[in-house]
């Protein structure tokens, strides 16, 4: 009888021990495939999109915003009002700021100055360019984009991943400012996007 009890107890201990070994082994394997490196492949989580300056005199106004429709669905909504065509006579000045370790935005993490704004955005946008134009019911997907007012009922933010930017970058919080200027070097549009680059397996805070 005593021998039977000892066997049962020993069997239970072996099962528990084996279970713990499997648990820690799986945890270590997970860590091996999920390194806590400062850079790598990422997912983009948009926080805010807004205009960075007064729009009173701007000929191109991107009145966009992020709308959390459901706990699992976040959309880009709003409208774009173009009093002039969005074309290659415009230039693009982009500045990427990173969130400092002690707080506050640190500008010039990346700077972009490009002529032919429309063609540049189309190239960098990749499939996102097509997604936005389709979502805003723009009649063409080529440059130039004609003057007019374009409205979207909502574009799923998950569709904003397939662009032609580097696929590996430093993780963190960023703010991108895009200014468009005409031939007279006057700002005709300015938009800000605040977002985070997180590891593919991470959950947004």
Coordinates of N, CA and C in Angstrom, one line a residue:
X1 N 0.8 -1.2 0.0 CA 0.0 0.0 0.0 C 0.9 1.2 0.0
X2 N 1.9 1.2 0.9 CA 2.8 2.4 1.0 C 3.5 2.5 -0.3
X3 N 3.9 1.4 -0.9 CA 4.6 1.4 -2.2 C 3.8 2.1 -3.3
X4 N 2.5 1.7 -3.3 CA 1.6 2.3 -4.3 C 1.4 3.8 -4.1
X5 N 1.3 4.3 -2.9 CA 1.2 5.7 -2.6 C 2.4 6.4 -3.1
X6 N 3.6 5.9 -2.8 CA 4.9 6.5 -3.2 C 5.0 6.6 -4.7
X7 N 4.6 5.5 -5.4 CA 4.6 5.5 -6.9 C 3.7 6.6 -7.4
X8 N 2.5 6.7 -6.8 CA 1.6 7.8 -7.3 C 2.1 9.2 -7.1
X9 N 2.7 9.4 -5.9 CA 3.3 10.7 -5.6 C 4.4 11.0 -6.5
X10 N 5.3 10.0 -6.7 CA 6.4 10.2 -7.6 C 6.0 10.5 -9.0
X11 N 4.9 9.8 -9.5 CA 4.4 10.0 -10.8 C 3.9 11.4 -11.0
X12 N 3.2 12.0 -10.0 CA 2.7 13.3 -10.1 C 3.8 14.3 -10.1
X13 N 4.9 14.1 -9.3 CA 6.0 15.0 -9.3 C 6.7 15.0 -10.6
X14 N 6.8 13.8 -11.2 CA 7.5 13.8 -12.6 C 6.7 14.6 -13.6
X15 N 5.4 14.4 -13.5 CA 4.5 15.1 -14.5 C 4.7 16.6 -14.3
X16 N 4.6 17.1 -13.0 CA 4.8 18.5 -12.8 C 6.2 19.0 -13.2
X17 N 7.2 18.2 -12.9 CA 8.6 18.6 -13.3 C 8.7 18.7 -14.8
X18 N 8.1 17.7 -15.5 CA 8.2 17.7 -17.0 C 7.4 18.9 -17.5
X19 N 6.3 19.2 -16.9 CA 5.5 20.4 -17.3 C 6.3 21.7 -17.2
X20 N 7.0 21.8 -16.0 CA 7.8 23.0 -15.8 C 9.0 23.1 -16.8
X21 N 9.6 22.0 -17.1 CA 10.7 22.0 -18.1 C 10.2 22.4 -19.5
X22 N 9.0 21.9 -19.9 CA 8.4 22.3 -21.2 C 8.1 23.8 -21.2
X23 N 7.6 24.3 -20.0 CA 7.2 25.8 -19.9 C 8.4 26.6 -20.1
X24 N 9.5 26.3 -19.4 CA 10.7 27.2 -19.5 C 11.4 27.0 -20.8
X25 N 11.3 25.8 -21.4 CA 11.9 25.6 -22.7 C 11.2 26.4 -23.7
X26 N 9.9 26.4 -23.7 CA 9.1 27.2 -24.7 C 9.3 28.7 -24.5
X27 N 9.5 29.1 -23.2 CA 9.8 30.6 -23.0 C 11.1 31.0 -23.5
X28 N 12.1 30.1 -23.3 CA 13.4 30.4 -23.9 C 13.4 30.4 -25.4
X29 N 12.7 29.4 -26.0 CA 12.6 29.4 -27.4 C 12.0 30.7 -28.0
X30 N 10.9 31.1 -27.3 CA 10.2 32.3 -27.7 C 11.1 33.5 -27.6
X31 N 12.0 33.6 -26.6 CA 12.9 34.7 -26.4 C 13.9 34.7 -27.5
X32 N 14.3 33.4 -27.9 CA 15.3 33.3 -29.0 C 14.8 33.9 -30.3
X33 N 13.5 33.7 -30.6 CA 13.0 34.2 -31.8 C 12.4 35.6 -31.7
X34 N 12.4 36.2 -30.5 CA 11.8 37.5 -30.3 C 12.9 38.3 -29.5
X35 N 14.0 38.6 -30.1 CA 15.0 39.4 -29.5 C 14.6 40.8 -29.2
X36 N 15.1 41.4 -28.1 CA 14.7 42.7 -27.7 C 15.8 43.7 -28.3
X37 N 15.9 43.7 -29.6 CA 16.9 44.6 -30.3 C 16.3 46.0 -30.5
X38 N 17.2 47.0 -30.6 CA 16.7 48.3 -30.8 C 16.1 48.6 -32.2
X39 N 16.3 47.8 -33.2 CA 15.8 48.0 -34.5 C 15.5 46.6 -35.1
X40 N 14.7 46.7 -36.2 CA 14.3 45.4 -36.9 C 13.1 45.7 -37.7
X41 N 12.5 44.6 -38.1 CA 11.2 44.7 -38.8 C 10.2 45.2 -37.9
X42 N 9.2 45.9 -38.4 CA 8.3 46.6 -37.5 C 6.8 46.6 -38.0
X43 N 5.9 47.0 -37.1 CA 4.5 47.3 -37.5 C 4.3 48.8 -37.2
X44 N 3.5 49.5 -37.9 CA 3.2 50.9 -37.7 C 1.9 51.0 -37.0
X45 N 1.9 51.8 -35.9 CA 0.7 52.1 -35.1 C 0.5 53.6 -35.1
X46 N -0.5 54.0 -35.9 CA -0.7 55.5 -36.0 C -1.5 56.0 -34.8
X47 N -1.1 57.1 -34.3 CA -1.7 57.7 -33.1 C -2.6 58.9 -33.5
X48 N -2.0 59.8 -34.3 CA -2.7 61.0 -34.7 C -2.2 61.4 -36.1
X49 N -3.2 62.1 -36.8 CA -2.9 62.7 -38.1 C -3.6 64.0 -38.0
X50 N -2.9 65.1 -38.3 CA -3.5 66.5 -38.2 C -2.7 67.5 -39.1
X51 N -3.3 68.6 -39.3 CA -2.6 69.7 -40.0 C -1.7 70.5 -39.0
X52 N -0.5 70.8 -39.5 CA 0.5 71.3 -38.5 C 0.5 72.8 -38.5
X53 N -0.2 73.5 -39.3 CA -0.3 74.9 -39.3 C -1.7 75.4 -39.6
X54 N -2.0 76.7 -39.5 CA -3.3 77.2 -39.9 C -3.5 76.9 -41.3
X55 N -4.7 76.5 -41.6 CA -5.1 76.1 -43.0 C -5.7 77.2 -43.8
X56 N -5.8 78.4 -43.2 CA -6.5 79.5 -43.8 C -6.1 79.8 -45.2
X57 N -4.8 79.8 -45.4 CA -4.2 80.2 -46.8 C -3.7 79.0 -47.5
X58 N -3.9 77.8 -47.0 CA -3.4 76.6 -47.7 C -4.3 76.2 -48.9
X59 N -3.6 76.0 -50.0 CA -4.4 75.6 -51.2 C -4.7 74.1 -51.2
X60 N -4.0 73.3 -50.4 CA -4.2 71.9 -50.3 C -4.4 71.6 -48.8
X61 N -5.6 71.0 -48.4 CA -5.8 70.8 -47.0 C -6.2 69.3 -46.9
X62 N -5.4 68.6 -46.1 CA -5.7 67.2 -45.8 C -6.3 67.2 -44.4
X63 N -7.6 67.2 -44.4 CA -8.4 67.2 -43.1 C -8.6 65.7 -42.7
X64 N -7.6 65.1 -42.2 CA -7.6 63.7 -41.9 C -7.5 63.5 -40.4
X65 N -8.1 62.4 -39.9 CA -7.9 62.0 -38.5 C -8.1 60.5 -38.3
X66 N -7.6 60.0 -37.2 CA -7.7 58.6 -36.8 C -8.9 58.4 -36.0
X67 N -9.7 57.4 -36.4 CA -11.0 57.1 -35.7 C -11.0 55.7 -35.3
X68 N -11.1 55.4 -34.0 CA -11.2 54.1 -33.5 C -12.6 53.6 -33.5
X69 N -13.0 52.9 -34.6 CA -14.4 52.6 -34.8 C -14.8 51.5 -33.8
X70 N -14.0 50.5 -33.6 CA -14.3 49.4 -32.6 C -12.9 49.1 -31.9
X71 N -13.0 48.3 -30.9 CA -11.7 47.9 -30.2 C -10.7 47.3 -31.1
X72 N -11.1 46.7 -32.2 CA -10.1 46.1 -33.1 C -10.0 46.8 -34.5
X73 N -10.8 47.8 -34.7 CA -10.8 48.4 -36.0 C -10.6 49.9 -35.9
X74 N -9.4 50.4 -36.4 CA -9.1 51.8 -36.4 C -9.0 52.3 -37.9
X75 N -9.6 53.4 -38.2 CA -9.7 53.9 -39.6 C -9.1 55.3 -39.7
X76 N -8.7 55.6 -41.0 CA -8.4 56.9 -41.4 C -9.7 57.5 -42.0
X77 N -10.1 58.7 -41.5 CA -11.3 59.3 -42.0 C -11.0 60.8 -42.3
X78 N -12.0 61.4 -42.9 CA -11.8 62.9 -43.2 C -12.0 63.2 -44.7
X79 N -11.4 64.3 -45.1 CA -11.5 64.7 -46.5 C -10.2 65.4 -46.9
X80 N -10.1 65.6 -48.2 CA -8.9 66.3 -48.8 C -9.5 67.4 -49.7
X81 N -9.2 68.6 -49.5 CA -9.7 69.7 -50.3 C -8.5 70.3 -51.1
X82 N -8.5 70.1 -52.4 CA -7.5 70.6 -53.3 C -8.0 71.8 -54.1
X83 N -7.5 73.0 -53.8 CA -7.9 74.1 -54.6 C -7.0 74.2 -55.8
X84 N -5.9 73.5 -55.8 CA -5.0 73.4 -56.9 C -4.6 72.0 -57.1
X85 N -4.2 71.6 -58.3 CA -3.8 70.1 -58.4 C -2.6 69.8 -57.6
X86 N -2.6 68.5 -57.1 CA -1.4 68.0 -56.4 C -0.5 67.4 -57.5
X87 N 0.5 68.1 -57.9 CA 1.3 67.7 -59.0 C 2.8 67.8 -58.8
X88 N 3.6 67.7 -59.9 CA 5.0 67.7 -59.8 C 5.7 69.1 -59.8
X89 N 4.8 70.1 -59.8 CA 5.4 71.5 -59.7 C 5.7 71.8 -58.2
X90 N 5.1 71.0 -57.3 CA 5.3 71.1 -55.9 C 6.6 70.4 -55.4
X91 N 7.1 70.8 -54.3 CA 8.2 70.2 -53.7 C 7.8 69.6 -52.3
X92 N 8.4 68.6 -51.9 CA 8.1 68.0 -50.6 C 9.3 68.2 -49.6
X93 N 9.0 68.7 -48.4 CA 10.0 68.8 -47.4 C 9.5 68.0 -46.2
X94 N 10.2 66.9 -45.9 CA 9.8 66.0 -44.8 C 10.8 66.0 -43.7
X95 N 10.3 66.0 -42.4 CA 11.1 66.0 -41.3 C 10.6 65.0 -40.3
X96 N 11.4 64.0 -39.9 CA 11.0 63.0 -39.0 C 11.6 63.2 -37.6
X97 N 10.8 63.4 -36.6 CA 11.3 63.7 -35.2 C 11.1 62.4 -34.4
X98 N 12.0 62.1 -33.5 CA 11.8 61.0 -32.6 C 11.6 61.5 -31.2
X99 N 10.9 60.6 -30.4 CA 10.6 61.0 -29.0 C 11.8 60.8 -28.2
X100 N 12.3 61.8 -27.5 CA 13.5 61.7 -26.7 C 13.4 60.9 -25.5
X101 N 14.5 60.4 -25.0 CA 14.5 59.5 -23.8 C 14.0 60.2 -22.6
X102 N 14.2 61.5 -22.5 CA 13.7 62.3 -21.4 C 12.4 63.0 -21.7
X103 N 11.8 62.7 -22.8 CA 10.6 63.4 -23.2 C 10.8 64.5 -24.2
X104 N 9.8 64.8 -25.0 CA 9.9 65.9 -26.0 C 10.4 65.3 -27.3
X105 N 10.0 66.0 -28.4 CA 10.4 65.6 -29.8 C 11.8 66.1 -30.1
X106 N 12.6 65.2 -30.7 CA 13.9 65.6 -31.2 C 13.9 65.5 -32.7
X107 N 13.9 66.7 -33.4 CA 13.8 66.7 -34.8 C 15.0 66.2 -35.6
X108 N 14.8 66.0 -36.9 CA 15.9 65.6 -37.8 C 16.4 64.2 -37.7
X109 N 15.5 63.3 -37.2 CA 15.9 61.9 -37.2 C 16.1 61.4 -38.6
X110 N 15.3 62.0 -39.5 CA 15.4 61.8 -40.9 C 14.8 63.0 -41.7
X111 N 15.5 63.4 -42.7 CA 15.1 64.6 -43.5 C 14.9 64.2 -44.9
X112 N 13.9 64.7 -45.6 CA 13.6 64.4 -47.0 C 13.3 65.7 -47.7
X113 N 14.1 66.0 -48.7 CA 13.8 67.2 -49.6 C 13.7 66.7 -51.0
X114 N 12.5 66.8 -51.6 CA 12.4 66.2 -52.9 C 11.6 67.1 -53.8
X115 N 12.0 67.2 -55.1 CA 11.2 67.8 -56.1 C 10.2 66.8 -56.6
X116 N 9.3 67.3 -57.5 CA 8.2 66.4 -58.0 C 7.5 65.7 -56.9
X117 N 6.8 66.5 -56.1 CA 6.1 66.0 -54.9 C 5.2 64.8 -55.2
X118 N 4.3 65.0 -56.2 CA 3.3 64.0 -56.5 C 4.0 62.7 -56.8
X119 N 5.0 62.7 -57.7 CA 5.6 61.4 -58.1 C 6.4 60.8 -56.9
X120 N 7.0 61.7 -56.1 CA 7.7 61.2 -54.9 C 6.8 60.5 -53.9
X121 N 5.7 61.1 -53.7 CA 4.7 60.5 -52.7 C 4.2 59.1 -53.3
X122 N 3.9 59.1 -54.6 CA 3.4 57.9 -55.3 C 4.5 56.8 -55.2
X123 N 5.8 57.1 -55.4 CA 6.8 56.1 -55.3 C 7.0 55.6 -53.9
X124 N 7.0 56.5 -52.9 CA 7.2 56.1 -51.5 C 6.0 55.4 -51.0
X125 N 4.8 55.8 -51.4 CA 3.6 55.3 -50.9 C 3.4 53.8 -51.3
X126 N 3.9 53.4 -52.5 CA 3.6 52.1 -53.0 C 2.2 51.7 -53.1
X127 N 1.8 50.6 -52.5 CA 0.4 50.2 -52.6 C -0.5 51.1 -51.7
X128 N 0.1 51.8 -50.7 CA -0.7 52.7 -49.8 C -1.2 53.8 -50.7
X129 N -0.5 54.3 -51.7 CA -0.9 55.3 -52.6 C -2.2 54.9 -53.2
X130 N -2.3 53.7 -53.7 CA -3.5 53.2 -54.4 C -4.6 53.1 -53.4
X131 N -4.3 52.6 -52.2 CA -5.3 52.4 -51.2 C -6.0 53.8 -50.8
X132 N -5.2 54.8 -50.6 CA -5.7 56.1 -50.3 C -6.6 56.7 -51.4
X133 N -6.1 56.6 -52.6 CA -6.8 57.2 -53.7 C -8.2 56.5 -53.9
X134 N -8.1 55.2 -53.8 CA -9.4 54.4 -53.9 C -10.3 54.8 -52.7
X135 N -9.8 54.9 -51.5 CA -10.6 55.1 -50.4 C -11.2 56.5 -50.4
X136 N -10.5 57.5 -51.0 CA -11.1 58.8 -51.1 C -11.8 59.1 -52.5
X137 N -12.0 58.0 -53.2 CA -12.8 58.1 -54.5 C -12.1 59.1 -55.5
X138 N -10.8 59.1 -55.5 CA -10.1 60.0 -56.5 C -10.2 59.3 -57.9
X139 N -10.5 60.1 -58.9 CA -10.8 59.5 -60.2 C -9.6 59.0 -61.0
X140 N -8.4 59.2 -60.4 CA -7.2 58.7 -61.1 C -6.2 58.2 -60.1
X141 N -5.3 57.4 -60.5 CA -4.2 57.0 -59.5 C -2.9 57.4 -60.1
X142 N -2.9 58.4 -61.0 CA -1.7 58.9 -61.6 C -1.5 60.4 -61.3
X143 N -0.3 60.9 -61.4 CA -0.1 62.3 -61.2 C -0.4 63.0 -62.5
X144 N -1.0 64.2 -62.4 CA -1.4 64.9 -61.2 C -2.7 64.5 -60.7
X145 N -3.0 64.8 -59.4 CA -4.3 64.6 -58.8 C -5.1 65.9 -59.0
X146 N -6.2 65.9 -59.7 CA -6.9 67.1 -60.1 C -7.5 67.8 -58.8
X147 N -7.7 69.1 -59.0 CA -8.3 69.9 -57.9 C -9.7 69.3 -57.6
X148 N -10.2 69.4 -56.4 CA -11.5 68.9 -56.0 C -11.5 68.6 -54.5
X149 N -12.7 68.1 -54.1 CA -12.8 67.7 -52.7 C -13.1 66.2 -52.7
X150 N -12.3 65.5 -51.9 CA -12.4 64.0 -51.8 C -12.6 63.6 -50.4
X151 N -13.6 62.7 -50.3 CA -14.1 62.3 -48.9 C -14.0 60.8 -48.8
X152 N -13.6 60.3 -47.6 CA -13.6 58.8 -47.4 C -14.6 58.5 -46.3
X153 N -15.2 57.3 -46.4 CA -16.1 56.8 -45.4 C -15.3 56.1 -44.3
X154 N -14.0 55.9 -44.6 CA -13.1 55.2 -43.6 C -12.2 54.2 -44.3
X155 N -10.9 54.2 -44.0 CA -9.9 53.3 -44.5 C -9.3 52.6 -43.4
X156 N -9.3 51.3 -43.4 CA -8.7 50.4 -42.3 C -7.2 50.7 -42.2
X157 N -6.8 51.1 -41.0 CA -5.3 51.4 -40.9 C -4.4 50.2 -41.2
X158 N -4.9 49.0 -41.1 CA -4.1 47.9 -41.5 C -3.6 47.9 -42.9
X159 N -4.3 48.7 -43.7 CA -3.9 48.8 -45.1 C -2.8 49.8 -45.4
X160 N -2.3 50.4 -44.3 CA -1.2 51.4 -44.4 C 0.1 50.8 -44.1
X161 N 0.3 49.5 -44.4 CA 1.6 48.9 -44.1 C 2.5 48.7 -45.3
X162 N 1.8 48.6 -46.5 CA 2.5 48.2 -47.7 C 3.1 49.4 -48.5
X163 N 4.0 50.1 -47.9 CA 4.6 51.3 -48.5 C 6.1 51.0 -48.8
X164 N 6.7 51.8 -49.6 CA 8.1 51.6 -50.0 C 9.1 52.3 -49.1
X165 N 8.9 52.2 -47.8 CA 9.9 52.7 -46.9 C 10.8 51.6 -46.5
X166 N 12.0 51.9 -45.8 CA 12.8 50.8 -45.3 C 12.0 49.8 -44.4
X167 N 12.2 48.5 -44.6 CA 11.4 47.6 -43.8 C 12.0 47.3 -42.5
X168 N 13.2 47.8 -42.2 CA 13.9 47.7 -40.9 C 14.3 49.1 -40.4
X169 N 13.9 49.4 -39.2 CA 14.2 50.7 -38.6 C 14.2 50.6 -37.1
X170 N 14.6 51.7 -36.4 CA 14.6 51.8 -35.0 C 13.2 51.8 -34.4
X171 N 13.0 51.0 -33.4 CA 11.7 51.1 -32.7 C 11.6 52.3 -31.9
X172 N 10.3 52.8 -31.8 CA 10.1 54.0 -31.0 C 8.9 54.8 -31.5
X173 N 8.8 56.0 -30.9 CA 7.7 56.9 -31.2 C 8.2 58.0 -32.1
X174 N 7.5 58.3 -33.1 CA 7.9 59.3 -34.1 C 6.8 60.3 -34.5
X175 N 7.3 61.4 -35.0 CA 6.4 62.4 -35.6 C 6.9 62.9 -36.9
X176 N 6.1 62.7 -38.0 CA 6.5 63.0 -39.3 C 5.8 64.3 -39.8
X177 N 6.5 65.3 -40.2 CA 5.9 66.5 -40.7 C 6.2 66.6 -42.2
X178 N 5.2 66.8 -43.0 CA 5.3 66.9 -44.5 C 4.8 68.2 -44.9
X179 N 5.7 69.0 -45.5 CA 5.3 70.3 -46.0 C 5.5 70.3 -47.5
X180 N 4.5 70.9 -48.2 CA 4.5 71.0 -49.7 C 4.6 72.4 -50.0
X181 N 5.5 72.7 -51.0 CA 5.7 74.1 -51.4 C 5.5 74.3 -52.9
X182 N 5.1 75.5 -53.3 CA 4.9 75.8 -54.7 C 6.2 76.4 -55.3
X183 N 6.1 76.8 -56.5 CA 7.3 77.3 -57.2 C 7.8 78.6 -56.6
X184 N 7.0 79.3 -55.8 CA 7.4 80.5 -55.2 C 7.9 80.2 -53.7
X185 N 8.1 79.0 -53.4 CA 8.6 78.5 -52.1 C 7.6 78.8 -51.0
X186 N 6.3 78.9 -51.4 CA 5.3 79.1 -50.4 C 4.7 77.8 -49.9
X187 N 4.4 77.6 -48.6 CA 3.8 76.4 -48.1 C 2.3 76.4 -48.5
X188 N 2.0 75.3 -49.3 CA 0.6 75.2 -49.7 C -0.2 74.1 -48.9
X189 N 0.6 73.3 -48.2 CA 0.0 72.2 -47.4 C 1.0 71.7 -46.3
X190 N 0.5 71.3 -45.2 CA 1.3 70.8 -44.1 C 0.5 69.8 -43.3
X191 N 1.1 68.6 -43.1 CA 0.4 67.5 -42.4 C 1.4 66.9 -41.4
X192 N 0.9 66.5 -40.3 CA 1.6 65.8 -39.2 C 1.0 64.4 -39.0
X193 N 1.9 63.4 -38.9 CA 1.5 62.1 -38.5 C 2.3 61.7 -37.3
X194 N 1.7 61.3 -36.2 CA 2.4 60.8 -35.0 C 2.1 59.3 -35.0
X195 N 3.2 58.5 -34.8 CA 3.0 57.0 -34.9 C 4.1 56.4 -34.1
X196 N 4.0 55.1 -33.9 CA 5.0 54.3 -33.3 C 5.4 53.1 -34.2
X197 N 6.7 52.8 -34.1 CA 7.2 51.6 -34.8 C 7.4 50.5 -33.7
X198 N 6.7 49.4 -33.8 CA 6.8 48.4 -32.8 C 7.2 47.1 -33.4
X199 N 7.6 46.2 -32.5 CA 8.0 44.8 -33.0 C 6.8 44.1 -33.5
X200 N 6.9 43.3 -34.5 CA 5.7 42.6 -35.1 C 4.8 41.9 -34.1
X201 N 5.4 41.3 -33.0 CA 4.6 40.6 -32.1 C 4.1 41.4 -30.9
X202 N 4.5 42.7 -30.8 CA 4.1 43.5 -29.7 C 2.7 44.0 -29.8
X203 N 2.1 44.4 -28.7 CA 0.8 45.0 -28.6 C 0.9 46.4 -28.3
X204 N 0.2 47.3 -29.0 CA 0.3 48.8 -28.7 C -0.1 49.1 -27.3
X205 N 0.6 50.0 -26.7 CA 0.3 50.4 -25.3 C -1.0 51.3 -25.3

